[in-house]
Coordinates of C-alpha atoms in Angstrom, one line a residue:
X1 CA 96.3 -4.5 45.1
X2 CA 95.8 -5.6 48.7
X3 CA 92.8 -7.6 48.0
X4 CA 93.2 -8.1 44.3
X5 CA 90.0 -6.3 44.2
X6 CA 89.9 -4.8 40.8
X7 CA 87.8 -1.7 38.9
X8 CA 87.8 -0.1 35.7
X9 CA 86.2 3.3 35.2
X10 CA 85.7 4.5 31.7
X11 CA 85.8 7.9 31.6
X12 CA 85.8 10.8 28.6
X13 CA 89.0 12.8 30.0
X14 CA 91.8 12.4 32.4
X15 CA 90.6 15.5 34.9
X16 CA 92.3 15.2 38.1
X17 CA 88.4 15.8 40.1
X18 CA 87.3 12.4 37.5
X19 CA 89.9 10.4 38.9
X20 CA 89.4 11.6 42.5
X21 CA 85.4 10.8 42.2
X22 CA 86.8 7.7 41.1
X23 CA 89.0 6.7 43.8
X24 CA 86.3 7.4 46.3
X25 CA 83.6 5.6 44.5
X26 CA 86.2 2.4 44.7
X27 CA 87.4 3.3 47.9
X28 CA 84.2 4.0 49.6
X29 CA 84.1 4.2 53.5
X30 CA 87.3 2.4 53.1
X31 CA 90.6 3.8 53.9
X32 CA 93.9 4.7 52.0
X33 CA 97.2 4.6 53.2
X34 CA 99.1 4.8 49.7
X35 CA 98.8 5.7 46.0
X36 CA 101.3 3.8 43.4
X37 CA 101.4 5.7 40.1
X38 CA 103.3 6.2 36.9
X39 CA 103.4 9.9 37.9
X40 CA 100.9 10.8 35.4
X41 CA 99.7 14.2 36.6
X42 CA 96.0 13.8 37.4
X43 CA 96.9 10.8 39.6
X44 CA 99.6 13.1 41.6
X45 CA 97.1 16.1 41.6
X46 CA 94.0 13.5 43.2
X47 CA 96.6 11.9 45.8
X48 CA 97.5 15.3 46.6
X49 CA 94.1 16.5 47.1
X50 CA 92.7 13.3 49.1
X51 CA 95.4 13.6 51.3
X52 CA 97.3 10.2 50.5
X53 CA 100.6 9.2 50.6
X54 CA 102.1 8.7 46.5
X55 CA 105.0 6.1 45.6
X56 CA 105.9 7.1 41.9
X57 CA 107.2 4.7 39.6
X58 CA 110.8 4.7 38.1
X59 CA 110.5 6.5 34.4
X60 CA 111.8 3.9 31.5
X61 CA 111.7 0.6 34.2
X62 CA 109.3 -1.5 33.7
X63 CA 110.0 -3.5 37.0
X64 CA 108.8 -0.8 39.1
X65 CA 105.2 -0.9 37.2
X66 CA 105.7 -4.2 36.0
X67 CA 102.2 -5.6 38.0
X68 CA 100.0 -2.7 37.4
X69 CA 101.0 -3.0 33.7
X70 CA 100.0 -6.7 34.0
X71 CA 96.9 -6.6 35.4
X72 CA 95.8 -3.6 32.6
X73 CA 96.6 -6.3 30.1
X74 CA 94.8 -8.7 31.8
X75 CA 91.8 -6.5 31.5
X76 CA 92.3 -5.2 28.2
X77 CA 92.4 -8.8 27.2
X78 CA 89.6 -10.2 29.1
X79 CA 87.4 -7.4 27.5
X80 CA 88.1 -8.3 24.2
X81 CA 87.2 -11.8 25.0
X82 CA 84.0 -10.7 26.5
X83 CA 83.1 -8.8 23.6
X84 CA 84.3 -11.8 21.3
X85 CA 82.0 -14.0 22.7
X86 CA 79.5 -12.0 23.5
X87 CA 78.8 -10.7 19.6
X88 CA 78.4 -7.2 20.8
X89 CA 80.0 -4.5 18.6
X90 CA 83.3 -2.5 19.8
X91 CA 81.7 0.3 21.3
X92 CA 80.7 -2.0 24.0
X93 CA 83.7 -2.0 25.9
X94 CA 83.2 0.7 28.5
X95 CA 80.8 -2.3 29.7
X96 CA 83.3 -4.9 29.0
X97 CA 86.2 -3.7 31.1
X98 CA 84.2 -3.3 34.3
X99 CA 82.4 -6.7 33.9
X100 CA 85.8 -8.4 33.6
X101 CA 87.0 -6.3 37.1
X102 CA 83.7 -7.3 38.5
X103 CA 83.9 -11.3 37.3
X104 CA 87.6 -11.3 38.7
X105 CA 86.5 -9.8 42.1
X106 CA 83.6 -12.8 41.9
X107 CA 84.9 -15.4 40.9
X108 CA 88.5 -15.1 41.8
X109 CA 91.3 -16.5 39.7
X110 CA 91.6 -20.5 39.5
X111 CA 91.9 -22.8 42.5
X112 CA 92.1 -19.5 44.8
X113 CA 90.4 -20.4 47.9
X114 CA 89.0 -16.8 48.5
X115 CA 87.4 -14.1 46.2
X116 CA 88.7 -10.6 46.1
X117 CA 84.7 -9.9 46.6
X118 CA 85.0 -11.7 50.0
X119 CA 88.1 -10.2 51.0
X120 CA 87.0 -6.7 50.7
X121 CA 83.2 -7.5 51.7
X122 CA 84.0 -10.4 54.0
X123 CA 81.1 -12.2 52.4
X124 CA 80.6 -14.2 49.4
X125 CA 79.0 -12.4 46.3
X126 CA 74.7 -13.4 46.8
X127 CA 74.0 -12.1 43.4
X128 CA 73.5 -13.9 40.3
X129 CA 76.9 -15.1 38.2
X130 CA 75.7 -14.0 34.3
X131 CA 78.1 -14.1 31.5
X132 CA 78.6 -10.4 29.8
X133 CA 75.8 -9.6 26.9
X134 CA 73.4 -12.8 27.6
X135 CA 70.0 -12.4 26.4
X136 CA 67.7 -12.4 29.9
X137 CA 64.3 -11.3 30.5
X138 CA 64.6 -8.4 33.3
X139 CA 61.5 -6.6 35.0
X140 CA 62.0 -2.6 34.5
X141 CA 60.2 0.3 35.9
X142 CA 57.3 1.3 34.1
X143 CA 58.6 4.7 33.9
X144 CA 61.3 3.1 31.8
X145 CA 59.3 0.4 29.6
X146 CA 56.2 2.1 28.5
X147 CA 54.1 -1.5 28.0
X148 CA 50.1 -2.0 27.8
X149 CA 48.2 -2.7 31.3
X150 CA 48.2 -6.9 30.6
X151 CA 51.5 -7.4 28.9
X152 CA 54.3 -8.9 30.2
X153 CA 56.2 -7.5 33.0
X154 CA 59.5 -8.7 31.8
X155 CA 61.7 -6.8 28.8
X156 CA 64.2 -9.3 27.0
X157 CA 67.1 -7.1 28.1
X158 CA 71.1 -7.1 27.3
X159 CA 73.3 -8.8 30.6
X160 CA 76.0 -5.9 31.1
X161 CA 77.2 -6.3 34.8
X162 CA 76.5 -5.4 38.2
X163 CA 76.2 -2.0 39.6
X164 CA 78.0 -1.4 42.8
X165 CA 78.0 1.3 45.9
X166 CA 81.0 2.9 46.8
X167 CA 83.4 0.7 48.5
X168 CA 82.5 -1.8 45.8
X169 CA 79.1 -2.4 48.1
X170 CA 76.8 -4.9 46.4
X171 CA 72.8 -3.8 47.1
X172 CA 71.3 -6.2 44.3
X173 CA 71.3 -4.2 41.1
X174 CA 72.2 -5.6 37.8
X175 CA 73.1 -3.4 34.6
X176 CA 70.8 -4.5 31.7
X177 CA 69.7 -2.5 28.5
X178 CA 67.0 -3.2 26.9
X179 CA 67.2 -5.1 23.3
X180 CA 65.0 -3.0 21.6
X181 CA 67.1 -0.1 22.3
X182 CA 69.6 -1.3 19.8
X183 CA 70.0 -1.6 16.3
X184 CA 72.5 -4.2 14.3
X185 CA 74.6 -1.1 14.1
X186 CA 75.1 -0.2 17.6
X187 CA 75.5 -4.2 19.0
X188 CA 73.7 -6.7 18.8
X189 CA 72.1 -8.3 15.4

């Protein structure tokens, strides 16, 4: 919360070894000096294993969780928006949630004079600013995009986010997904 550098990892279960891979993917070469949880097990299990101090909130009282809680609904929220206006389908929201962390880290909240992004990286973000499910025409690896010797070089692609390094390290890589990878039924129409 130092920064107001936010991530969301999507994840299948709540395994105390997911959310320590997760912790050290956001954390990078970064250090630690304190955990804040609701106590949920896998998060005293992780802080326990990477060594870190843990402040547990108060069972029942929301004022001792009362941010945390706010920024989850700020995410939930901005995800559905994103998805909203983006037309995808549902089942796009384990894209959604980290592009919303990412575009707050960005762009920063309104009339803020400095990003999250620049706090943690002490830079400002060089990448391109694209809003979540855009159409764009992206260059893939042949390996990827099977296309005849004189075609295009471009595939009209999906605009899902940006992938980052540990440490929330920026090295210039967009997520995309290719258009005709989907049907009406899985996103986009």
């Amino acid at each position: 919360l130092g920064t107001e550098n936010y991530m969301f990892y999507p994840g299948v279960d709540r395994s105390h070894e997911r959310v320590v891979q997760h912790m050290r993917d956001f954390i990078g070469s970064d250090g630690i000096q304190k955990l804040s949880s609701d106590n949920a097990p896998e998060l005293i299990r992780a802080g326990t294993e990477m060594a870190v101090a843990h402040a547990s909130s108060t069972p029942y009282r929301s004022t001792s969780n009362g941010r945390v809680e706010n920024i989850i609904g700020q995410v939930v929220m901005g995800s559905r928006a994103l998805l909203q206006q983006s037309g995808l389908a549902i089942n796009w929201w384990t894209y959604a949630a980290p592009y919303w962390c990412a575009a707050h880290n960005l762009l920063g909240k309104p009339g803020c004079d400095v990003t999250p992004y620049w706090r943690r990286a002490g830079h400002e973000f060089e990448g391109e600013i694209v809003p979540f499910g855009a159409q764009i025409e992206a260059i893939l690896p042949d390996a990827r995009i099977r296309r005849p010797k004189f075609a295009s070089q471009t595939t009209t692609c999906i605009f899902l986010g940006w992938h980052f390094q540990p440490g929330q390290r920026w090295v210039g890589d967009y997520l995309v997904s290719p258009v005709k990878d989907h049907t009406a039924s899985e996103g986009r129409a």
